[in-house]
Amino acid sequence: MPAAFEKLQQVLRKLPGVGFRSSERIALHLLLGKPEQLQALVGALGEAARAIRRCTRCGNLSEDDLCEVCSSPKRDHRSVCVVENVPDLVSIERSGSWRSSYHVLHGKLSPLHGIGPDDLFIGRLIERVAAGEVDELVFALSNDVEAEATCHYIQEHIPAGCAVRITRIGFGIPSGGGVTYADSVTLKNALDGRRSFS
Ligand SMILES: [Zn+2]
């Protein structure tokens, strides 16, 4: 196969859930299909890469400084659900069980993988709390040691005297898939059953 084909296949293989065989199938589908379909994909990728960035307040994806959640007047911006990644936010939004705002950390602390606080969107969250913008933080992270350490790190770095209530979602979220793959009923129960974090 031409070198460009191999290169395309290599890039596709970096996508989640795409192995060698499916990267080959997708590459062939794109290159043998209608040229306008391929151009539409190239255009959409270019436009998304140019237009989409992180919300400066919560880290969600956005085309503007503030995302749709942060700029919505219908939301309670003083209750903040803290999630690891954007797919977690999407999953909670889809469940309809949270109508306040979010903070996306873009990962969790993992000394083993060299991920420290500066690699995450933690500083901005602490700023939000320190500025008195938040009444409640709800940790909706996965159920593992790294997530636990991340929650403790955040709690320890909130300046003394901040009147913020810190809770965590109730258990029931399967470890492994975490929040992203939990079904709506589980997410609703986990959020409704949140309890004090200490
Ligand atoms: Zn936002």
PDB file of C-alpha atoms and ligand atoms in Angstrom:
ATOM      1  CA  MET A   1       0.000   0.000   0.000  1.00  0.00           C
ATOM      2  CA  PRO A   2       1.187   3.609  -0.581  1.00  0.00           C
ATOM      3  CA  ALA A   3       3.053   5.261   2.291  1.00  0.00           C
ATOM      4  CA  ALA A   4       0.233   7.810   2.738  1.00  0.00           C
ATOM      5  CA  PHE A   5      -2.212   4.974   3.232  1.00  0.00           C
ATOM      6  CA  GLU A   6      -0.012   3.423   5.923  1.00  0.00           C
ATOM      7  CA  LYS A   7       0.266   6.796   7.618  1.00  0.00           C
ATOM      8  CA  LEU A   8      -3.515   7.280   7.596  1.00  0.00           C
ATOM      9  CA  GLN A   9      -3.939   3.834   9.077  1.00  0.00           C
ATOM     10  CA  GLN A  10      -1.424   4.604  11.827  1.00  0.00           C
ATOM     11  CA  VAL A  11      -3.295   7.777  12.791  1.00  0.00           C
ATOM     12  CA  LEU A  12      -6.646   5.973  12.790  1.00  0.00           C
ATOM     13  CA  ARG A  13      -5.246   3.287  15.086  1.00  0.00           C
ATOM     14  CA  LYS A  14      -4.699   5.932  17.757  1.00  0.00           C
ATOM     15  CA  LEU A  15      -8.466   6.480  17.970  1.00  0.00           C
ATOM     16  CA  PRO A  16     -10.287   4.720  20.808  1.00  0.00           C
ATOM     17  CA  GLY A  17     -11.532   1.253  19.927  1.00  0.00           C
ATOM     18  CA  VAL A  18      -9.795   1.135  16.533  1.00  0.00           C
ATOM     19  CA  GLY A  19      -7.421  -1.779  16.037  1.00  0.00           C
ATOM     20  CA  PHE A  20      -5.364  -2.790  13.022  1.00  0.00           C
ATOM     21  CA  ARG A  21      -8.183  -4.405  11.045  1.00  0.00           C
ATOM     22  CA  SER A  22     -10.692  -1.642  11.611  1.00  0.00           C
ATOM     23  CA  SER A  23      -8.115   1.054  10.792  1.00  0.00           C
ATOM     24  CA  GLU A  24      -7.581  -0.695   7.466  1.00  0.00           C
ATOM     25  CA  ARG A  25     -11.315  -0.966   6.862  1.00  0.00           C
ATOM     26  CA  ILE A  26     -11.941   2.708   7.683  1.00  0.00           C
ATOM     27  CA  ALA A  27      -9.015   3.897   5.550  1.00  0.00           C
ATOM     28  CA  LEU A  28     -10.213   1.833   2.583  1.00  0.00           C
ATOM     29  CA  HIS A  29     -13.783   3.013   3.085  1.00  0.00           C
ATOM     30  CA  LEU A  30     -12.679   6.655   3.077  1.00  0.00           C
ATOM     31  CA  LEU A  31     -10.378   6.354   0.085  1.00  0.00           C
ATOM     32  CA  LEU A  32     -12.600   4.176  -2.071  1.00  0.00           C
ATOM     33  CA  GLY A  33     -15.826   5.993  -1.231  1.00  0.00           C
ATOM     34  CA  LYS A  34     -17.185   9.215  -2.702  1.00  0.00           C
ATOM     35  CA  PRO A  35     -14.486  11.934  -2.814  1.00  0.00           C
ATOM     36  CA  GLU A  36     -16.958  14.495  -1.423  1.00  0.00           C
ATOM     37  CA  GLN A  37     -17.502  12.327   1.655  1.00  0.00           C
ATOM     38  CA  LEU A  38     -13.767  12.358   2.359  1.00  0.00           C
ATOM     39  CA  GLN A  39     -13.614  16.119   1.794  1.00  0.00           C
ATOM     40  CA  ALA A  40     -16.535  16.643   4.183  1.00  0.00           C
ATOM     41  CA  LEU A  41     -14.644  14.717   6.865  1.00  0.00           C
ATOM     42  CA  VAL A  42     -11.429  16.666   6.254  1.00  0.00           C
ATOM     43  CA  GLY A  43     -13.413  19.913   6.424  1.00  0.00           C
ATOM     44  CA  ALA A  44     -15.240  18.966   9.616  1.00  0.00           C
ATOM     45  CA  LEU A  45     -12.001  17.878  11.319  1.00  0.00           C
ATOM     46  CA  GLY A  46     -10.253  21.103  10.332  1.00  0.00           C
ATOM     47  CA  GLU A  47     -13.160  23.238  11.499  1.00  0.00           C
ATOM     48  CA  ALA A  48     -13.457  21.389  14.821  1.00  0.00           C
ATOM     49  CA  ALA A  49      -9.718  21.687  15.428  1.00  0.00           C
ATOM     50  CA  ARG A  50      -9.866  25.433  14.742  1.00  0.00           C
ATOM     51  CA  ALA A  51     -13.090  26.278  16.567  1.00  0.00           C
ATOM     52  CA  ILE A  52     -13.218  24.026  19.601  1.00  0.00           C
ATOM     53  CA  ARG A  53     -11.218  24.737  22.722  1.00  0.00           C
ATOM     54  CA  ARG A  54     -11.559  24.433  26.468  1.00  0.00           C
ATOM     55  CA  CYS A  55     -14.006  26.550  28.411  1.00  0.00           C
ATOM     56  CA  THR A  56     -11.845  28.898  30.481  1.00  0.00           C
ATOM     57  CA  ARG A  57     -13.992  28.344  33.551  1.00  0.00           C
ATOM     58  CA  CYS A  58     -14.832  24.646  33.647  1.00  0.00           C
ATOM     59  CA  GLY A  59     -12.665  22.914  31.038  1.00  0.00           C
ATOM     60  CA  ASN A  60     -15.624  21.605  28.987  1.00  0.00           C
ATOM     61  CA  LEU A  61     -15.387  21.801  25.204  1.00  0.00           C
ATOM     62  CA  SER A  62     -16.512  25.145  23.826  1.00  0.00           C
ATOM     63  CA  GLU A  63     -16.410  27.422  20.807  1.00  0.00           C
ATOM     64  CA  ASP A  64     -16.328  30.502  23.038  1.00  0.00           C
ATOM     65  CA  ASP A  65     -14.543  31.531  26.224  1.00  0.00           C
ATOM     66  CA  LEU A  66     -17.381  30.039  28.232  1.00  0.00           C
ATOM     67  CA  CYS A  67     -19.129  26.799  27.296  1.00  0.00           C
ATOM     68  CA  GLU A  68     -22.896  26.435  26.949  1.00  0.00           C
ATOM     69  CA  VAL A  69     -23.241  25.142  30.510  1.00  0.00           C
ATOM     70  CA  CYS A  70     -21.241  27.994  32.049  1.00  0.00           C
ATOM     71  CA  SER A  71     -23.074  30.645  30.044  1.00  0.00           C
ATOM     72  CA  SER A  72     -26.564  29.279  30.706  1.00  0.00           C
ATOM     73  CA  PRO A  73     -28.703  31.462  32.996  1.00  0.00           C
ATOM     74  CA  LYS A  74     -30.841  28.410  33.771  1.00  0.00           C
ATOM     75  CA  ARG A  75     -28.038  26.655  35.635  1.00  0.00           C
ATOM     76  CA  ASP A  76     -27.026  26.872  39.262  1.00  0.00           C
ATOM     77  CA  HIS A  77     -23.386  27.873  38.951  1.00  0.00           C
ATOM     78  CA  ARG A  78     -22.696  27.577  42.659  1.00  0.00           C
ATOM     79  CA  SER A  79     -22.936  23.781  42.690  1.00  0.00           C
ATOM     80  CA  VAL A  80     -20.118  22.196  40.765  1.00  0.00           C
ATOM     81  CA  CYS A  81     -19.857  18.561  39.768  1.00  0.00           C
ATOM     82  CA  VAL A  82     -16.178  17.643  39.374  1.00  0.00           C
ATOM     83  CA  VAL A  83     -15.478  15.013  36.715  1.00  0.00           C
ATOM     84  CA  GLU A  84     -12.349  13.442  35.265  1.00  0.00           C
ATOM     85  CA  ASN A  85     -13.090  13.925  31.580  1.00  0.00           C
ATOM     86  CA  VAL A  86     -15.499  15.453  29.090  1.00  0.00           C
ATOM     87  CA  PRO A  87     -17.172  12.065  28.311  1.00  0.00           C
ATOM     88  CA  ASP A  88     -18.137  11.875  32.017  1.00  0.00           C
ATOM     89  CA  LEU A  89     -19.790  15.285  31.731  1.00  0.00           C
ATOM     90  CA  VAL A  90     -21.593  14.188  28.566  1.00  0.00           C
ATOM     91  CA  SER A  91     -22.829  11.059  30.303  1.00  0.00           C
ATOM     92  CA  ILE A  92     -24.165  12.981  33.320  1.00  0.00           C
ATOM     93  CA  GLU A  93     -25.798  15.578  31.054  1.00  0.00           C
ATOM     94  CA  ARG A  94     -27.460  12.818  29.060  1.00  0.00           C
ATOM     95  CA  SER A  95     -28.823  11.280  32.251  1.00  0.00           C
ATOM     96  CA  GLY A  96     -30.559  14.586  33.041  1.00  0.00           C
ATOM     97  CA  SER A  97     -29.731  14.175  36.725  1.00  0.00           C
ATOM     98  CA  TRP A  98     -27.589  17.291  37.158  1.00  0.00           C
ATOM     99  CA  ARG A  99     -28.697  20.790  36.156  1.00  0.00           C
ATOM    100  CA  SER A 100     -25.934  22.773  37.837  1.00  0.00           C
ATOM    101  CA  SER A 101     -22.411  23.279  36.549  1.00  0.00           C
ATOM    102  CA  TYR A 102     -19.241  21.238  36.173  1.00  0.00           C
ATOM    103  CA  HIS A 103     -15.507  21.234  36.393  1.00  0.00           C
ATOM    104  CA  VAL A 104     -13.528  18.922  34.122  1.00  0.00           C
ATOM    105  CA  LEU A 105     -10.112  17.934  35.476  1.00  0.00           C
ATOM    106  CA  HIS A 106      -8.937  16.306  32.220  1.00  0.00           C
ATOM    107  CA  GLY A 107      -7.552  13.308  34.056  1.00  0.00           C
ATOM    108  CA  LYS A 108      -6.560  12.321  37.553  1.00  0.00           C
ATOM    109  CA  LEU A 109      -3.330  12.333  39.504  1.00  0.00           C
ATOM    110  CA  SER A 110      -1.159   9.378  38.620  1.00  0.00           C
ATOM    111  CA  PRO A 111       2.450   9.435  39.830  1.00  0.00           C
ATOM    112  CA  LEU A 112       2.989   6.100  38.069  1.00  0.00           C
ATOM    113  CA  HIS A 113       2.186   7.680  34.707  1.00  0.00           C
ATOM    114  CA  GLY A 114       3.910  10.948  35.543  1.00  0.00           C
ATOM    115  CA  ILE A 115       0.668  12.918  35.828  1.00  0.00           C
ATOM    116  CA  GLY A 116       0.889  15.625  38.461  1.00  0.00           C
ATOM    117  CA  PRO A 117      -1.387  18.517  39.482  1.00  0.00           C
ATOM    118  CA  ASP A 118       0.089  20.832  36.845  1.00  0.00           C
ATOM    119  CA  ASP A 119      -0.964  18.419  34.099  1.00  0.00           C
ATOM    120  CA  LEU A 120      -4.599  18.688  35.174  1.00  0.00           C
ATOM    121  CA  PHE A 121      -7.136  21.533  35.234  1.00  0.00           C
ATOM    122  CA  ILE A 122      -7.052  21.667  39.051  1.00  0.00           C
ATOM    123  CA  GLY A 123      -5.644  25.150  39.617  1.00  0.00           C
ATOM    124  CA  ARG A 124      -8.654  26.813  37.998  1.00  0.00           C
ATOM    125  CA  LEU A 125     -11.044  24.819  40.198  1.00  0.00           C
ATOM    126  CA  ILE A 126      -9.251  25.920  43.350  1.00  0.00           C
ATOM    127  CA  GLU A 127      -9.380  29.513  42.074  1.00  0.00           C
ATOM    128  CA  ARG A 128     -13.145  29.208  41.555  1.00  0.00           C
ATOM    129  CA  VAL A 129     -13.622  27.988  45.105  1.00  0.00           C
ATOM    130  CA  ALA A 130     -11.185  30.501  46.601  1.00  0.00           C
ATOM    131  CA  ALA A 131     -13.017  33.317  44.804  1.00  0.00           C
ATOM    132  CA  GLY A 132     -16.208  32.335  46.652  1.00  0.00           C
ATOM    133  CA  GLU A 133     -17.955  31.250  43.444  1.00  0.00           C
ATOM    134  CA  VAL A 134     -18.854  27.782  44.724  1.00  0.00           C
ATOM    135  CA  ASP A 135     -21.135  26.542  47.534  1.00  0.00           C
ATOM    136  CA  GLU A 136     -20.835  22.831  46.828  1.00  0.00           C
ATOM    137  CA  LEU A 137     -18.285  20.634  45.101  1.00  0.00           C
ATOM    138  CA  VAL A 138     -19.512  17.180  44.167  1.00  0.00           C
ATOM    139  CA  PHE A 139     -16.723  14.769  43.321  1.00  0.00           C
ATOM    140  CA  ALA A 140     -17.965  12.447  40.575  1.00  0.00           C
ATOM    141  CA  LEU A 141     -14.737  10.627  39.872  1.00  0.00           C
ATOM    142  CA  SER A 142     -14.177   6.951  39.333  1.00  0.00           C
ATOM    143  CA  ASN A 143     -13.860   4.544  42.196  1.00  0.00           C
ATOM    144  CA  ASP A 144     -10.103   3.943  42.358  1.00  0.00           C
ATOM    145  CA  VAL A 145      -6.984   4.954  44.243  1.00  0.00           C
ATOM    146  CA  GLU A 146      -5.869   7.628  41.781  1.00  0.00           C
ATOM    147  CA  ALA A 147      -9.270   9.341  41.795  1.00  0.00           C
ATOM    148  CA  GLU A 148      -9.307   9.181  45.581  1.00  0.00           C
ATOM    149  CA  ALA A 149      -5.880  10.833  45.745  1.00  0.00           C
ATOM    150  CA  THR A 150      -7.044  13.508  43.307  1.00  0.00           C
ATOM    151  CA  CYS A 151     -10.074  14.368  45.470  1.00  0.00           C
ATOM    152  CA  HIS A 152      -7.893  14.583  48.576  1.00  0.00           C
ATOM    153  CA  TYR A 153      -5.409  16.803  46.765  1.00  0.00           C
ATOM    154  CA  ILE A 154      -8.163  19.225  45.772  1.00  0.00           C
ATOM    155  CA  GLN A 155      -9.638  19.244  49.266  1.00  0.00           C
ATOM    156  CA  GLU A 156      -6.251  19.935  50.835  1.00  0.00           C
ATOM    157  CA  HIS A 157      -5.578  22.837  48.484  1.00  0.00           C
ATOM    158  CA  ILE A 158      -8.786  24.719  49.126  1.00  0.00           C
ATOM    159  CA  PRO A 159      -7.802  27.728  51.225  1.00  0.00           C
ATOM    160  CA  ALA A 160      -8.853  27.561  54.862  1.00  0.00           C
ATOM    161  CA  GLY A 161     -11.977  29.546  55.578  1.00  0.00           C
ATOM    162  CA  CYS A 162     -13.725  28.796  52.255  1.00  0.00           C
ATOM    163  CA  ALA A 163     -17.302  27.947  53.063  1.00  0.00           C
ATOM    164  CA  VAL A 164     -17.658  25.152  50.531  1.00  0.00           C
ATOM    165  CA  ARG A 165     -19.461  21.883  51.124  1.00  0.00           C
ATOM    166  CA  ILE A 166     -17.587  18.951  49.628  1.00  0.00           C
ATOM    167  CA  THR A 167     -19.476  15.807  48.744  1.00  0.00           C
ATOM    168  CA  ARG A 168     -18.862  12.742  46.619  1.00  0.00           C
ATOM    169  CA  ILE A 169     -21.273  10.676  44.605  1.00  0.00           C
ATOM    170  CA  GLY A 170     -22.646   7.582  46.297  1.00  0.00           C
ATOM    171  CA  PHE A 171     -21.175   4.283  45.286  1.00  0.00           C
ATOM    172  CA  GLY A 172     -22.734   2.153  42.588  1.00  0.00           C
ATOM    173  CA  ILE A 173     -20.524   3.460  39.796  1.00  0.00           C
ATOM    174  CA  PRO A 174     -18.652   0.417  38.503  1.00  0.00           C
ATOM    175  CA  SER A 175     -14.893   0.697  38.739  1.00  0.00           C
ATOM    176  CA  GLY A 176     -13.188   0.508  35.367  1.00  0.00           C
ATOM    177  CA  GLY A 177     -15.799   2.122  33.121  1.00  0.00           C
ATOM    178  CA  GLY A 178     -16.437   4.802  35.733  1.00  0.00           C
ATOM    179  CA  VAL A 179     -18.930   7.585  35.162  1.00  0.00           C
ATOM    180  CA  THR A 180     -18.747   7.564  31.363  1.00  0.00           C
ATOM    181  CA  TYR A 181     -20.359   4.159  30.927  1.00  0.00           C
ATOM    182  CA  ALA A 182     -22.708   4.201  33.901  1.00  0.00           C
ATOM    183  CA  ASP A 183     -26.387   4.174  32.932  1.00  0.00           C
ATOM    184  CA  SER A 184     -28.687   7.115  33.656  1.00  0.00           C
ATOM    185  CA  VAL A 185     -30.443   5.513  36.632  1.00  0.00           C
ATOM    186  CA  THR A 186     -27.119   4.654  38.288  1.00  0.00           C
ATOM    187  CA  LEU A 187     -25.856   8.180  37.728  1.00  0.00           C
ATOM    188  CA  LYS A 188     -29.020   9.722  39.132  1.00  0.00           C
ATOM    189  CA  ASN A 189     -28.858   7.509  42.232  1.00  0.00           C
ATOM    190  CA  ALA A 190     -25.155   8.244  42.660  1.00  0.00           C
ATOM    191  CA  LEU A 191     -25.727  12.003  42.478  1.00  0.00           C
ATOM    192  CA  ASP A 192     -28.847  11.985  44.655  1.00  0.00           C
ATOM    193  CA  GLY A 193     -27.028   9.761  47.162  1.00  0.00           C
ATOM    194  CA  ARG A 194     -23.984  12.012  47.402  1.00  0.00           C
ATOM    195  CA  ARG A 195     -22.537  12.352  50.842  1.00  0.00           C
ATOM    196  CA  SER A 196     -19.952  14.316  52.688  1.00  0.00           C
ATOM    197  CA  PHE A 197     -16.364  13.797  51.537  1.00  0.00           C
ATOM    198  CA  SER A 198     -13.702  13.641  54.178  1.00  0.00           C
TER     199      SER A 198
HETATM  200 ZN    ZN B   1     -17.739  25.845  31.090  1.00  0.00          ZN
END
